[in-house]
Structures are given as C-alpha cells and as structure tokens.
JSON list of C-alpha atoms in Angstrom, two decimals:
[
{"chain": "B", "resi": 1, "resn": "ILE", "atom": "CA", "xyz": [131.91, 112.58, 70.88]},
{"chain": "B", "resi": 2, "resn": "LYS", "atom": "CA", "xyz": [129.32, 112.38, 73.66]},
{"chain": "B", "resi": 3, "resn": "GLY", "atom": "CA", "xyz": [130.87, 115.32, 75.49]},
{"chain": "B", "resi": 4, "resn": "ASN", "atom": "CA", "xyz": [131.38, 117.72, 72.59]},
{"chain": "B", "resi": 5, "resn": "ALA", "atom": "CA", "xyz": [128.09, 116.95, 71.28]},
{"chain": "B", "resi": 6, "resn": "GLY", "atom": "CA", "xyz": [126.46, 117.90, 74.56]},
{"chain": "B", "resi": 7, "resn": "LEU", "atom": "CA", "xyz": [128.31, 120.94, 74.63]},
{"chain": "B", "resi": 8, "resn": "LEU", "atom": "CA", "xyz": [127.05, 122.00, 71.33]},
{"chain": "B", "resi": 9, "resn": "GLY", "atom": "CA", "xyz": [123.49, 121.17, 72.26]},
{"chain": "B", "resi": 10, "resn": "LEU", "atom": "CA", "xyz": [123.33, 118.13, 69.95]},
{"chain": "B", "resi": 11, "resn": "GLU", "atom": "CA", "xyz": [121.27, 116.13, 72.39]},
{"chain": "B", "resi": 12, "resn": "PHE", "atom": "CA", "xyz": [120.51, 113.29, 69.88]},
{"chain": "B", "resi": 13, "resn": "ILE", "atom": "CA", "xyz": [124.16, 112.58, 69.08]},
{"chain": "B", "resi": 14, "resn": "SER", "atom": "CA", "xyz": [125.12, 112.88, 72.78]},
{"chain": "B", "resi": 15, "resn": "GLN", "atom": "CA", "xyz": [122.50, 110.31, 73.66]},
{"chain": "B", "resi": 16, "resn": "LYS", "atom": "CA", "xyz": [123.18, 107.90, 70.92]},
{"chain": "B", "resi": 17, "resn": "ALA", "atom": "CA", "xyz": [126.90, 108.07, 71.68]},
{"chain": "B", "resi": 18, "resn": "HIS", "atom": "CA", "xyz": [126.13, 107.24, 75.45]},
{"chain": "B", "resi": 19, "resn": "GLU", "atom": "CA", "xyz": [124.13, 104.29, 74.37]},
{"chain": "B", "resi": 20, "resn": "PHE", "atom": "CA", "xyz": [126.92, 103.18, 72.19]},
{"chain": "B", "resi": 21, "resn": "GLU", "atom": "CA", "xyz": [129.41, 103.68, 75.22]},
{"chain": "B", "resi": 22, "resn": "GLN", "atom": "CA", "xyz": [127.06, 101.59, 77.28]},
{"chain": "B", "resi": 23, "resn": "ILE", "atom": "CA", "xyz": [126.71, 98.76, 75.08]},
{"chain": "B", "resi": 24, "resn": "ILE", "atom": "CA", "xyz": [130.51, 98.48, 74.66]},
{"chain": "B", "resi": 25, "resn": "SER", "atom": "CA", "xyz": [131.01, 98.80, 78.32]},
{"chain": "B", "resi": 26, "resn": "ASP", "atom": "CA", "xyz": [128.51, 96.00, 79.09]},
{"chain": "B", "resi": 27, "resn": "SER", "atom": "CA", "xyz": [129.92, 93.68, 76.41]},
{"chain": "B", "resi": 28, "resn": "LYS", "atom": "CA", "xyz": [133.70, 94.22, 76.85]},
{"chain": "B", "resi": 29, "resn": "ASN", "atom": "CA", "xyz": [134.20, 90.99, 78.54]},
{"chain": "B", "resi": 30, "resn": "ASP", "atom": "CA", "xyz": [131.56, 89.03, 76.74]},
{"chain": "B", "resi": 31, "resn": "VAL", "atom": "CA", "xyz": [132.13, 88.42, 73.10]},
{"chain": "B", "resi": 32, "resn": "ASP", "atom": "CA", "xyz": [128.79, 86.68, 72.66]},
{"chain": "B", "resi": 33, "resn": "SER", "atom": "CA", "xyz": [126.75, 89.49, 74.33]},
{"chain": "B", "resi": 34, "resn": "PHE", "atom": "CA", "xyz": [128.56, 91.85, 71.82]},
{"chain": "B", "resi": 35, "resn": "ILE", "atom": "CA", "xyz": [127.81, 89.84, 68.83]},
{"chain": "B", "resi": 36, "resn": "SER", "atom": "CA", "xyz": [124.12, 89.44, 69.86]},
{"chain": "B", "resi": 37, "resn": "ARG", "atom": "CA", "xyz": [123.88, 93.11, 70.05]},
{"chain": "B", "resi": 38, "resn": "LYS", "atom": "CA", "xyz": [125.70, 93.73, 66.64]},
{"chain": "B", "resi": 39, "resn": "SER", "atom": "CA", "xyz": [122.43, 94.89, 64.71]},
{"chain": "B", "resi": 40, "resn": "GLU", "atom": "CA", "xyz": [121.55, 97.38, 67.73]},
{"chain": "B", "resi": 41, "resn": "ILE", "atom": "CA", "xyz": [125.18, 98.96, 67.30]},
{"chain": "B", "resi": 42, "resn": "PHE", "atom": "CA", "xyz": [124.67, 99.24, 63.43]},
{"chain": "B", "resi": 43, "resn": "VAL", "atom": "CA", "xyz": [121.39, 101.02, 64.05]},
{"chain": "B", "resi": 44, "resn": "ILE", "atom": "CA", "xyz": [122.80, 103.52, 66.55]},
{"chain": "B", "resi": 45, "resn": "ILE", "atom": "CA", "xyz": [125.90, 104.27, 64.01]},
{"chain": "B", "resi": 46, "resn": "ASN", "atom": "CA", "xyz": [123.54, 104.64, 60.97]},
{"chain": "B", "resi": 47, "resn": "GLN", "atom": "CA", "xyz": [121.44, 107.07, 63.19]},
{"chain": "B", "resi": 48, "resn": "ILE", "atom": "CA", "xyz": [124.47, 109.05, 64.16]},
{"chain": "B", "resi": 49, "resn": "ASN", "atom": "CA", "xyz": [125.67, 109.15, 60.59]},
{"chain": "B", "resi": 50, "resn": "GLU", "atom": "CA", "xyz": [122.43, 110.27, 58.95]},
{"chain": "B", "resi": 51, "resn": "THR", "atom": "CA", "xyz": [122.37, 113.23, 61.51]},
{"chain": "B", "resi": 52, "resn": "LEU", "atom": "CA", "xyz": [126.14, 114.05, 61.00]},
{"chain": "B", "resi": 53, "resn": "HIS", "atom": "CA", "xyz": [125.36, 114.25, 57.16]},
{"chain": "B", "resi": 54, "resn": "GLU", "atom": "CA", "xyz": [122.85, 116.77, 57.73]},
{"chain": "B", "resi": 55, "resn": "ILE", "atom": "CA", "xyz": [125.05, 118.69, 60.10]},
{"chain": "B", "resi": 56, "resn": "ARG", "atom": "CA", "xyz": [127.78, 118.78, 57.58]},
{"chain": "B", "resi": 57, "resn": "GLY", "atom": "CA", "xyz": [125.39, 120.45, 55.19]},
{"chain": "B", "resi": 58, "resn": "LEU", "atom": "CA", "xyz": [124.80, 123.19, 57.54]},
{"chain": "B", "resi": 59, "resn": "ILE", "atom": "CA", "xyz": [128.38, 123.53, 58.40]},
{"chain": "B", "resi": 60, "resn": "VAL", "atom": "CA", "xyz": [129.25, 124.37, 54.75]},
{"chain": "B", "resi": 61, "resn": "ILE", "atom": "CA", "xyz": [126.56, 127.08, 54.79]},
{"chain": "B", "resi": 62, "resn": "MET", "atom": "CA", "xyz": [127.76, 128.52, 57.93]},
{"chain": "B", "resi": 63, "resn": "LYS", "atom": "CA", "xyz": [131.55, 128.46, 57.27]},
{"chain": "B", "resi": 64, "resn": "ASP", "atom": "CA", "xyz": [131.74, 131.43, 54.92]},
{"chain": "B", "resi": 65, "resn": "PHE", "atom": "CA", "xyz": [129.53, 133.46, 57.31]},
{"chain": "B", "resi": 66, "resn": "TYR", "atom": "CA", "xyz": [131.46, 132.57, 60.35]},
{"chain": "B", "resi": 67, "resn": "GLU", "atom": "CA", "xyz": [134.78, 133.63, 58.50]},
{"chain": "B", "resi": 68, "resn": "ASP", "atom": "CA", "xyz": [133.38, 137.16, 57.65]},
{"chain": "B", "resi": 69, "resn": "PHE", "atom": "CA", "xyz": [131.86, 137.39, 61.10]},
{"chain": "B", "resi": 70, "resn": "LYS", "atom": "CA", "xyz": [135.19, 136.50, 62.82]},
{"chain": "B", "resi": 71, "resn": "LYS", "atom": "CA", "xyz": [137.16, 139.02, 61.02]},
{"chain": "B", "resi": 72, "resn": "GLU", "atom": "CA", "xyz": [134.91, 141.89, 62.33]},
{"chain": "B", "resi": 73, "resn": "HIS", "atom": "CA", "xyz": [133.83, 140.71, 65.73]},
{"chain": "B", "resi": 74, "resn": "GLY", "atom": "CA", "xyz": [135.77, 137.49, 66.43]},
{"chain": "B", "resi": 75, "resn": "ASN", "atom": "CA", "xyz": [137.55, 137.12, 69.97]},
{"chain": "B", "resi": 76, "resn": "LYS", "atom": "CA", "xyz": [139.42, 133.85, 70.96]},
{"chain": "B", "resi": 77, "resn": "GLY", "atom": "CA", "xyz": [138.89, 134.61, 74.67]},
{"chain": "B", "resi": 78, "resn": "GLU", "atom": "CA", "xyz": [135.18, 135.16, 73.98]},
{"chain": "B", "resi": 79, "resn": "LEU", "atom": "CA", "xyz": [134.84, 131.83, 72.21]},
{"chain": "B", "resi": 80, "resn": "LEU", "atom": "CA", "xyz": [136.50, 130.05, 75.20]},
{"chain": "B", "resi": 81, "resn": "VAL", "atom": "CA", "xyz": [134.71, 131.91, 77.98]},
{"chain": "B", "resi": 82, "resn": "ASN", "atom": "CA", "xyz": [131.20, 131.27, 76.23]},
{"chain": "B", "resi": 83, "resn": "ALA", "atom": "CA", "xyz": [131.84, 127.64, 75.89]},
{"chain": "B", "resi": 84, "resn": "ILE", "atom": "CA", "xyz": [132.68, 127.37, 79.63]},
{"chain": "B", "resi": 85, "resn": "TYR", "atom": "CA", "xyz": [129.82, 129.39, 80.62]},
{"chain": "B", "resi": 86, "resn": "GLY", "atom": "CA", "xyz": [127.69, 127.11, 78.55]},
{"chain": "B", "resi": 87, "resn": "LEU", "atom": "CA", "xyz": [128.67, 124.33, 80.65]},
{"chain": "B", "resi": 88, "resn": "VAL", "atom": "CA", "xyz": [128.50, 126.23, 83.94]},
{"chain": "B", "resi": 89, "resn": "ASN", "atom": "CA", "xyz": [124.98, 127.44, 83.06]},
{"chain": "B", "resi": 90, "resn": "LYS", "atom": "CA", "xyz": [123.92, 123.90, 82.33]},
{"chain": "B", "resi": 91, "resn": "ALA", "atom": "CA", "xyz": [125.24, 122.63, 85.57]},
{"chain": "B", "resi": 92, "resn": "LYS", "atom": "CA", "xyz": [123.39, 125.35, 87.49]},
{"chain": "B", "resi": 93, "resn": "GLU", "atom": "CA", "xyz": [120.13, 124.42, 85.77]},
{"chain": "B", "resi": 94, "resn": "GLU", "atom": "CA", "xyz": [120.37, 120.83, 85.91]},
{"chain": "B", "resi": 95, "resn": "ASN", "atom": "CA", "xyz": [122.08, 120.19, 89.24]},
{"chain": "B", "resi": 96, "resn": "LYS", "atom": "CA", "xyz": [121.36, 123.25, 91.19]},
{"chain": "B", "resi": 97, "resn": "LEU", "atom": "CA", "xyz": [124.99, 123.89, 91.48]},
{"chain": "B", "resi": 98, "resn": "GLN", "atom": "CA", "xyz": [126.26, 127.37, 92.46]},
{"chain": "B", "resi": 99, "resn": "VAL", "atom": "CA", "xyz": [129.39, 128.25, 90.14]},
{"chain": "B", "resi": 100, "resn": "LYS", "atom": "CA", "xyz": [131.59, 131.20, 90.10]},
{"chain": "B", "resi": 101, "resn": "PHE", "atom": "CA", "xyz": [133.85, 131.41, 87.16]},
{"chain": "B", "resi": 102, "resn": "ASN", "atom": "CA", "xyz": [136.90, 134.01, 87.24]},
{"chain": "B", "resi": 103, "resn": "TYR", "atom": "CA", "xyz": [138.94, 134.45, 84.06]},
{"chain": "B", "resi": 104, "resn": "ARG", "atom": "CA", "xyz": [140.13, 138.01, 84.49]},
{"chain": "B", "resi": 105, "resn": "HIS", "atom": "CA", "xyz": [143.71, 137.09, 84.50]},
{"chain": "B", "resi": 106, "resn": "PHE", "atom": "CA", "xyz": [143.48, 134.88, 81.44]},
{"chain": "B", "resi": 107, "resn": "ASP", "atom": "CA", "xyz": [144.66, 136.47, 78.14]},
{"chain": "B", "resi": 108, "resn": "ALA", "atom": "CA", "xyz": [143.62, 134.16, 75.01]},
{"chain": "B", "resi": 109, "resn": "LYS", "atom": "CA", "xyz": [145.37, 136.63, 72.73]},
{"chain": "B", "resi": 110, "resn": "ALA", "atom": "CA", "xyz": [148.90, 135.45, 74.00]},
{"chain": "B", "resi": 111, "resn": "LEU", "atom": "CA", "xyz": [148.05, 132.10, 72.41]},
{"chain": "B", "resi": 112, "resn": "PRO", "atom": "CA", "xyz": [149.00, 131.27, 68.86]},
{"chain": "B", "resi": 113, "resn": "ALA", "atom": "CA", "xyz": [145.91, 130.24, 66.79]},
{"chain": "B", "resi": 114, "resn": "ASP", "atom": "CA", "xyz": [146.96, 126.70, 66.53]},
{"chain": "B", "resi": 115, "resn": "VAL", "atom": "CA", "xyz": [147.75, 126.37, 70.26]},
{"chain": "B", "resi": 116, "resn": "PHE", "atom": "CA", "xyz": [144.57, 128.11, 71.18]},
{"chain": "B", "resi": 117, "resn": "LEU", "atom": "CA", "xyz": [142.22, 125.52, 69.58]},
{"chain": "B", "resi": 118, "resn": "ASN", "atom": "CA", "xyz": [143.89, 122.68, 71.54]},
{"chain": "B", "resi": 119, "resn": "VAL", "atom": "CA", "xyz": [143.91, 124.72, 74.84]},
{"chain": "B", "resi": 120, "resn": "LYS", "atom": "CA", "xyz": [140.23, 125.53, 74.26]},
{"chain": "B", "resi": 121, "resn": "ASP", "atom": "CA", "xyz": [139.37, 121.84, 74.17]},
{"chain": "B", "resi": 122, "resn": "ILE", "atom": "CA", "xyz": [141.71, 121.14, 77.11]},
{"chain": "B", "resi": 123, "resn": "LEU", "atom": "CA", "xyz": [140.08, 123.77, 79.32]},
{"chain": "B", "resi": 124, "resn": "ILE", "atom": "CA", "xyz": [136.61, 122.75, 78.37]},
{"chain": "B", "resi": 125, "resn": "GLN", "atom": "CA", "xyz": [137.30, 119.12, 79.25]},
{"chain": "B", "resi": 126, "resn": "LEU", "atom": "CA", "xyz": [138.82, 120.27, 82.74]},
{"chain": "B", "resi": 127, "resn": "THR", "atom": "CA", "xyz": [135.78, 122.29, 83.28]},
{"chain": "B", "resi": 128, "resn": "ARG", "atom": "CA", "xyz": [133.41, 119.33, 82.29]},
{"chain": "B", "resi": 129, "resn": "ASN", "atom": "CA", "xyz": [135.33, 117.14, 84.76]},
{"chain": "B", "resi": 130, "resn": "THR", "atom": "CA", "xyz": [135.13, 119.61, 87.61]},
{"chain": "B", "resi": 131, "resn": "LEU", "atom": "CA", "xyz": [131.39, 120.02, 87.22]},
{"chain": "B", "resi": 132, "resn": "ALA", "atom": "CA", "xyz": [130.81, 116.23, 86.77]},
{"chain": "B", "resi": 133, "resn": "HIS", "atom": "CA", "xyz": [132.81, 115.41, 89.98]},
{"chain": "B", "resi": 134, "resn": "ASN", "atom": "CA", "xyz": [131.36, 118.26, 92.03]},
{"chain": "B", "resi": 135, "resn": "CYS", "atom": "CA", "xyz": [127.55, 118.23, 91.06]},
{"chain": "B", "resi": 136, "resn": "ASN", "atom": "CA", "xyz": [126.65, 116.15, 93.97]},
{"chain": "B", "resi": 137, "resn": "SER", "atom": "CA", "xyz": [129.12, 117.51, 96.52]},
{"chain": "B", "resi": 138, "resn": "ASN", "atom": "CA", "xyz": [128.00, 119.42, 99.52]},
{"chain": "B", "resi": 139, "resn": "ASN", "atom": "CA", "xyz": [131.40, 119.90, 101.14]},
{"chain": "B", "resi": 140, "resn": "LYS", "atom": "CA", "xyz": [131.55, 123.61, 100.77]},
{"chain": "B", "resi": 141, "resn": "SER", "atom": "CA", "xyz": [129.90, 125.63, 103.61]},
{"chain": "B", "resi": 142, "resn": "ASP", "atom": "CA", "xyz": [128.58, 128.17, 101.09]},
{"chain": "B", "resi": 143, "resn": "ASN", "atom": "CA", "xyz": [127.79, 125.57, 98.48]},
{"chain": "B", "resi": 144, "resn": "THR", "atom": "CA", "xyz": [129.71, 127.61, 95.79]},
{"chain": "B", "resi": 145, "resn": "LEU", "atom": "CA", "xyz": [132.09, 126.24, 93.40]},
{"chain": "B", "resi": 146, "resn": "ASN", "atom": "CA", "xyz": [134.79, 128.67, 92.24]},
{"chain": "B", "resi": 147, "resn": "ILE", "atom": "CA", "xyz": [136.71, 128.05, 89.12]},
{"chain": "B", "resi": 148, "resn": "SER", "atom": "CA", "xyz": [139.54, 130.19, 88.29]},
{"chain": "B", "resi": 149, "resn": "LEU", "atom": "CA", "xyz": [141.64, 130.43, 85.02]},
{"chain": "B", "resi": 150, "resn": "MET", "atom": "CA", "xyz": [144.96, 132.36, 84.73]},
{"chain": "B", "resi": 151, "resn": "SER", "atom": "CA", "xyz": [147.81, 132.65, 82.15]},
{"chain": "B", "resi": 152, "resn": "ASP", "atom": "CA", "xyz": [151.25, 134.03, 82.07]},
{"chain": "B", "resi": 153, "resn": "LEU", "atom": "CA", "xyz": [154.40, 134.24, 79.88]},
{"chain": "B", "resi": 154, "resn": "ILE", "atom": "CA", "xyz": [157.23, 132.89, 81.75]},
{"chain": "B", "resi": 155, "resn": "ASP", "atom": "CA", "xyz": [160.75, 132.45, 80.07]},
{"chain": "B", "resi": 156, "resn": "GLN", "atom": "CA", "xyz": [159.23, 131.85, 76.65]},
{"chain": "B", "resi": 157, "resn": "ASP", "atom": "CA", "xyz": [156.45, 129.44, 78.11]},
{"chain": "B", "resi": 158, "resn": "ILE", "atom": "CA", "xyz": [152.88, 130.01, 78.10]},
{"chain": "B", "resi": 159, "resn": "VAL", "atom": "CA", "xyz": [151.77, 129.01, 81.66]},
{"chain": "B", "resi": 160, "resn": "ILE", "atom": "CA", "xyz": [148.12, 128.23, 82.21]},
{"chain": "B", "resi": 161, "resn": "THR", "atom": "CA", "xyz": [146.62, 127.66, 85.67]},
{"chain": "B", "resi": 162, "resn": "TYR", "atom": "CA", "xyz": [143.12, 126.23, 86.13]},
{"chain": "B", "resi": 163, "resn": "GLU", "atom": "CA", "xyz": [141.95, 125.63, 89.66]},
{"chain": "B", "resi": 164, "resn": "ASP", "atom": "CA", "xyz": [138.91, 124.82, 91.33]},
{"chain": "B", "resi": 165, "resn": "ASN", "atom": "CA", "xyz": [137.90, 124.76, 95.25]},
{"chain": "B", "resi": 166, "resn": "GLY", "atom": "CA", "xyz": [135.88, 121.64, 94.88]},
{"chain": "B", "resi": 167, "resn": "ILE", "atom": "CA", "xyz": [136.29, 117.99, 96.28]},
{"chain": "B", "resi": 168, "resn": "GLY", "atom": "CA", "xyz": [139.80, 117.62, 95.10]},
{"chain": "B", "resi": 169, "resn": "LEU", "atom": "CA", "xyz": [141.27, 114.35, 94.04]},
{"chain": "B", "resi": 170, "resn": "GLN", "atom": "CA", "xyz": [139.92, 111.50, 96.01]},
{"chain": "B", "resi": 171, "resn": "TYR", "atom": "CA", "xyz": [143.04, 109.42, 96.43]},
{"chain": "B", "resi": 172, "resn": "ASP", "atom": "CA", "xyz": [141.39, 106.27, 97.95]},
{"chain": "B", "resi": 173, "resn": "LYS", "atom": "CA", "xyz": [139.02, 106.08, 94.90]},
{"chain": "B", "resi": 174, "resn": "ILE", "atom": "CA", "xyz": [141.98, 106.49, 92.72]},
{"chain": "B", "resi": 175, "resn": "LYS", "atom": "CA", "xyz": [143.73, 103.53, 94.42]},
{"chain": "B", "resi": 176, "resn": "ALA", "atom": "CA", "xyz": [140.62, 101.40, 94.36]},
{"chain": "B", "resi": 177, "resn": "LYS", "atom": "CA", "xyz": [140.12, 102.04, 90.64]},
{"chain": "B", "resi": 178, "resn": "ALA", "atom": "CA", "xyz": [143.66, 101.33, 89.83]},
{"chain": "B", "resi": 179, "resn": "ILE", "atom": "CA", "xyz": [143.41, 97.91, 91.69]},
{"chain": "B", "resi": 180, "resn": "GLU", "atom": "CA", "xyz": [140.01, 97.08, 90.09]},
{"chain": "B", "resi": 181, "resn": "ASP", "atom": "CA", "xyz": [141.44, 97.70, 86.54]},
{"chain": "B", "resi": 182, "resn": "LYS", "atom": "CA", "xyz": [144.43, 95.71, 87.48]},
{"chain": "B", "resi": 183, "resn": "LYS", "atom": "CA", "xyz": [146.92, 98.47, 86.77]},
{"chain": "B", "resi": 184, "resn": "TYR", "atom": "CA", "xyz": [148.79, 98.40, 90.11]},
{"chain": "B", "resi": 185, "resn": "THR", "atom": "CA", "xyz": [148.92, 96.00, 93.08]},
{"chain": "B", "resi": 186, "resn": "GLN", "atom": "CA", "xyz": [148.07, 97.53, 96.57]},
{"chain": "B", "resi": 187, "resn": "ASP", "atom": "CA", "xyz": [151.83, 97.34, 97.59]},
{"chain": "B", "resi": 188, "resn": "GLU", "atom": "CA", "xyz": [152.84, 99.39, 94.52]},
{"chain": "B", "resi": 189, "resn": "LEU", "atom": "CA", "xyz": [150.02, 102.04, 95.36]},
{"chain": "B", "resi": 190, "resn": "ASN", "atom": "CA", "xyz": [150.88, 102.02, 99.10]},
{"chain": "B", "resi": 191, "resn": "SER", "atom": "CA", "xyz": [154.68, 102.87, 97.96]},
{"chain": "B", "resi": 192, "resn": "MET", "atom": "CA", "xyz": [153.54, 105.93, 95.89]},
{"chain": "B", "resi": 193, "resn": "SER", "atom": "CA", "xyz": [153.56, 109.52, 96.96]},
{"chain": "B", "resi": 194, "resn": "GLN", "atom": "CA", "xyz": [150.71, 111.76, 96.70]},
{"chain": "B", "resi": 195, "resn": "ASN", "atom": "CA", "xyz": [151.99, 113.29, 93.54]},
{"chain": "B", "resi": 196, "resn": "GLU", "atom": "CA", "xyz": [152.54, 110.03, 91.90]},
{"chain": "B", "resi": 197, "resn": "LEU", "atom": "CA", "xyz": [148.91, 108.99, 92.82]},
{"chain": "B", "resi": 198, "resn": "ALA", "atom": "CA", "xyz": [147.70, 112.07, 91.32]},
{"chain": "B", "resi": 199, "resn": "GLU", "atom": "CA", "xyz": [149.47, 111.31, 88.01]},
{"chain": "B", "resi": 200, "resn": "LEU", "atom": "CA", "xyz": [147.32, 108.12, 87.72]},
{"chain": "B", "resi": 201, "resn": "ILE", "atom": "CA", "xyz": [144.36, 110.27, 86.59]},
{"chain": "B", "resi": 202, "resn": "PHE", "atom": "CA", "xyz": [145.94, 110.60, 83.21]},
{"chain": "B", "resi": 203, "resn": "ALA", "atom": "CA", "xyz": [145.93, 106.88, 82.68]},
{"chain": "B", "resi": 204, "resn": "SER", "atom": "CA", "xyz": [143.56, 105.63, 80.04]},
{"chain": "B", "resi": 205, "resn": "GLY", "atom": "CA", "xyz": [140.42, 104.41, 81.18]},
{"chain": "B", "resi": 206, "resn": "LEU", "atom": "CA", "xyz": [140.97, 105.37, 84.95]},
{"chain": "B", "resi": 207, "resn": "SER", "atom": "CA", "xyz": [137.86, 107.10, 86.24]},
{"chain": "B", "resi": 208, "resn": "THR", "atom": "CA", "xyz": [136.64, 107.70, 89.85]},
{"chain": "B", "resi": 209, "resn": "THR", "atom": "CA", "xyz": [133.17, 108.61, 88.70]},
{"chain": "B", "resi": 210, "resn": "GLU", "atom": "CA", "xyz": [130.73, 105.68, 90.05]},
{"chain": "B", "resi": 211, "resn": "GLU", "atom": "CA", "xyz": [128.71, 105.75, 86.94]},
{"chain": "B", "resi": 212, "resn": "ALA", "atom": "CA", "xyz": [129.12, 107.29, 83.53]},
{"chain": "B", "resi": 213, "resn": "ASP", "atom": "CA", "xyz": [126.42, 109.53, 82.28]},
{"chain": "B", "resi": 214, "resn": "MET", "atom": "CA", "xyz": [125.78, 112.20, 79.81]},
{"chain": "B", "resi": 215, "resn": "ASN", "atom": "CA", "xyz": [128.22, 114.55, 81.56]},
{"chain": "B", "resi": 216, "resn": "SER", "atom": "CA", "xyz": [130.93, 112.33, 82.62]},
{"chain": "B", "resi": 217, "resn": "GLY", "atom": "CA", "xyz": [132.63, 109.41, 80.63]},
{"chain": "B", "resi": 218, "resn": "ARG", "atom": "CA", "xyz": [135.05, 106.52, 81.43]},
{"chain": "B", "resi": 219, "resn": "GLY", "atom": "CA", "xyz": [138.41, 107.94, 82.08]},
{"chain": "B", "resi": 220, "resn": "MET", "atom": "CA", "xyz": [139.57, 108.85, 78.61]},
{"chain": "B", "resi": 221, "resn": "GLY", "atom": "CA", "xyz": [139.39, 112.60, 78.99]},
{"chain": "B", "resi": 222, "resn": "MET", "atom": "CA", "xyz": [142.28, 113.34, 81.26]},
{"chain": "B", "resi": 223, "resn": "CYS", "atom": "CA", "xyz": [144.42, 110.84, 79.07]},
{"chain": "B", "resi": 224, "resn": "ILE", "atom": "CA", "xyz": [143.58, 112.78, 75.98]},
{"chain": "B", "resi": 225, "resn": "ILE", "atom": "CA", "xyz": [144.17, 116.07, 77.73]},
{"chain": "B", "resi": 226, "resn": "LYS", "atom": "CA", "xyz": [147.96, 115.01, 78.48]},
{"chain": "B", "resi": 227, "resn": "GLN", "atom": "CA", "xyz": [148.32, 113.75, 74.95]},
{"chain": "B", "resi": 228, "resn": "LYS", "atom": "CA", "xyz": [147.21, 116.94, 73.43]},
{"chain": "B", "resi": 229, "resn": "ILE", "atom": "CA", "xyz": [149.61, 119.01, 75.74]},
{"chain": "B", "resi": 230, "resn": "GLU", "atom": "CA", "xyz": [152.62, 116.57, 74.93]},
{"chain": "B", "resi": 231, "resn": "GLU", "atom": "CA", "xyz": [151.81, 116.92, 71.18]},
{"chain": "B", "resi": 232, "resn": "LEU", "atom": "CA", "xyz": [152.21, 120.70, 71.65]},
{"chain": "B", "resi": 233, "resn": "GLY", "atom": "CA", "xyz": [155.77, 120.03, 73.35]},
{"chain": "B", "resi": 234, "resn": "GLY", "atom": "CA", "xyz": [154.37, 120.84, 76.83]},
{"chain": "B", "resi": 235, "resn": "ARG", "atom": "CA", "xyz": [153.37, 119.30, 80.12]},
{"chain": "B", "resi": 236, "resn": "ILE", "atom": "CA", "xyz": [150.73, 119.25, 82.69]},
{"chain": "B", "resi": 237, "resn": "GLU", "atom": "CA", "xyz": [151.14, 119.18, 86.54]},
{"chain": "B", "resi": 238, "resn": "VAL", "atom": "CA", "xyz": [148.51, 118.65, 89.05]},
{"chain": "B", "resi": 239, "resn": "ASP", "atom": "CA", "xyz": [148.27, 119.57, 92.66]},
{"chain": "B", "resi": 240, "resn": "SER", "atom": "CA", "xyz": [145.19, 118.66, 94.96]},
{"chain": "B", "resi": 241, "resn": "GLN", "atom": "CA", "xyz": [144.22, 118.52, 98.49]},
{"chain": "B", "resi": 242, "resn": "GLU", "atom": "CA", "xyz": [141.04, 116.22, 99.05]},
{"chain": "B", "resi": 243, "resn": "GLY", "atom": "CA", "xyz": [138.14, 118.23, 99.98]},
{"chain": "B", "resi": 244, "resn": "LYS", "atom": "CA", "xyz": [139.84, 121.70, 99.35]},
{"chain": "B", "resi": 245, "resn": "TYR", "atom": "CA", "xyz": [141.03, 122.15, 95.90]},
{"chain": "B", "resi": 246, "resn": "CYS", "atom": "CA", "xyz": [142.33, 120.92, 92.72]},
{"chain": "B", "resi": 247, "resn": "ASN", "atom": "CA", "xyz": [145.06, 122.82, 90.58]},
{"chain": "B", "resi": 248, "resn": "PHE", "atom": "CA", "xyz": [146.21, 122.02, 87.07]},
{"chain": "B", "resi": 249, "resn": "LYS", "atom": "CA", "xyz": [149.27, 123.84, 85.75]},
{"chain": "B", "resi": 250, "resn": "ILE", "atom": "CA", "xyz": [149.86, 123.64, 82.06]},
{"chain": "B", "resi": 251, "resn": "VAL", "atom": "CA", "xyz": [153.05, 124.63, 80.44]},
{"chain": "B", "resi": 252, "resn": "ILE", "atom": "CA", "xyz": [153.53, 125.06, 76.69]},
{"chain": "B", "resi": 253, "resn": "PRO", "atom": "CA", "xyz": [156.35, 126.41, 74.65]},
{"chain": "B", "resi": 254, "resn": "GLN", "atom": "CA", "xyz": [155.33, 129.88, 73.12]},
{"chain": "B", "resi": 255, "resn": "ASN", "atom": "CA", "xyz": [156.92, 129.02, 69.78]}
]
C-alpha cells in the first residue's frame, strides 16, 4: 500500500501506511504495547478509509474517460515506462541520484493484457528496490545508476530481463538478516552457494535495508514478486556480483 500510494502521489495514504507499519513493527513482540496503541491504530485506519472513499468516487468518474482515451491513445509500454520514470525522477530529485533507464529492447505489446498488469507491478517493485538500495551508494566512479529492461520470446516463453549496475546483492547482510530473523543457522548459511544465498531475498520479511522508510519496506516486496510470477506459471532467477550489478530474469509462458 505504502509503495503504490507513493508512486501515485498519494502522499497522505503513503505516510499513514508507513505510520501503521511502524506501530506494528514496534509492537510485534510486545502485546501490551500493541493493545495500548489500539486507539491510535483505529484513528489511522479511519483516516485512510475516509480518503479511499473519496478516491473511489473519483475513480468512478475517471473510469469511462480512461477507457475512451485508451482506445485512441493507450499504449501498454508507455504506461509502464511512465510509471518507472516517475520513480526515477523522484529519486533524482530527492536523493540527487543520477539514473539512466534503457528500455529500447523491451516490447510490452508481446505481453497478453492479463500478464502485462502483473509484469508492470513486478517491474515497478524491482525498480523501487533498486533505487532504495542504491540511493546512498557512491560505489560508481561516474555516480550513474544504469537500469536496463529487455524482453524476448524464446520457445513459447516470454523472457524479461531487468538489470542494474548498482551495489548488487550484499551477501554478508543477507546472512546477518537471516540469522537475526532465526531463519537459518550460521552453519547452514556457510554451506550455501552464492546462488542459494541470492534466493533468500525472496523469503518473506527478509530485507537488508537498515531502516524502513517511505521508499523501502520490510522485505515483503520480493516475496510478493515471486508469488505473482509463480501464479502466472513462471519463474524468476537472480544473478548478482556485489558492487557491480544485479540481474533478474523472469520467464513466463506466453499462453
């Protein structure tokens, strides 16, 4: 909710969702604390519901207009690209991050409509993660973060590649977080290959960000991405070299 609201410019909802997340996080191991803040939680929920009610009214008005507009001017690729550029421009403005986005070899028209909607959400989440993890990084000599998006059709499968040249996966942080969350022991982690460690980013609740903020969450995004892809009958593979790049390969059946 927080991330999507921020993407749409609904800062009030994004802020309230962040406050709600923070209360839950602070109280997850303290039932008494959670109960004592119950009224505060209800106030936040009511504020969000009131705002959502107003937004629903606007959506009803806009829906017919959008359908007519889409028939004449709609382009799936433009919808996705504009959404990603919205994130990129926000990162440039707020974090002084230099970003280049290359999508010349991505063909949104090859994606069926139902698949496209899920792929759009997935690629937006990957972009959000890239920007969140690299916003404070100075590891590049030219201080430029390059994000590339490509697609291809191979043996009746839609293959989408998302890659950035940022800080890559930080394997020591992944191990530390897995131990902190009591998901694995040190011995189990030491016996894992780099590819197996990379797969841990899809575990629910595992995040290497030091502190959740308005742009980064608490490790649910990657878990949801994998679930969405598997619901489409596909798979996601990750390849990364720390300090150099991170590459995600998404394979989805065309039919």
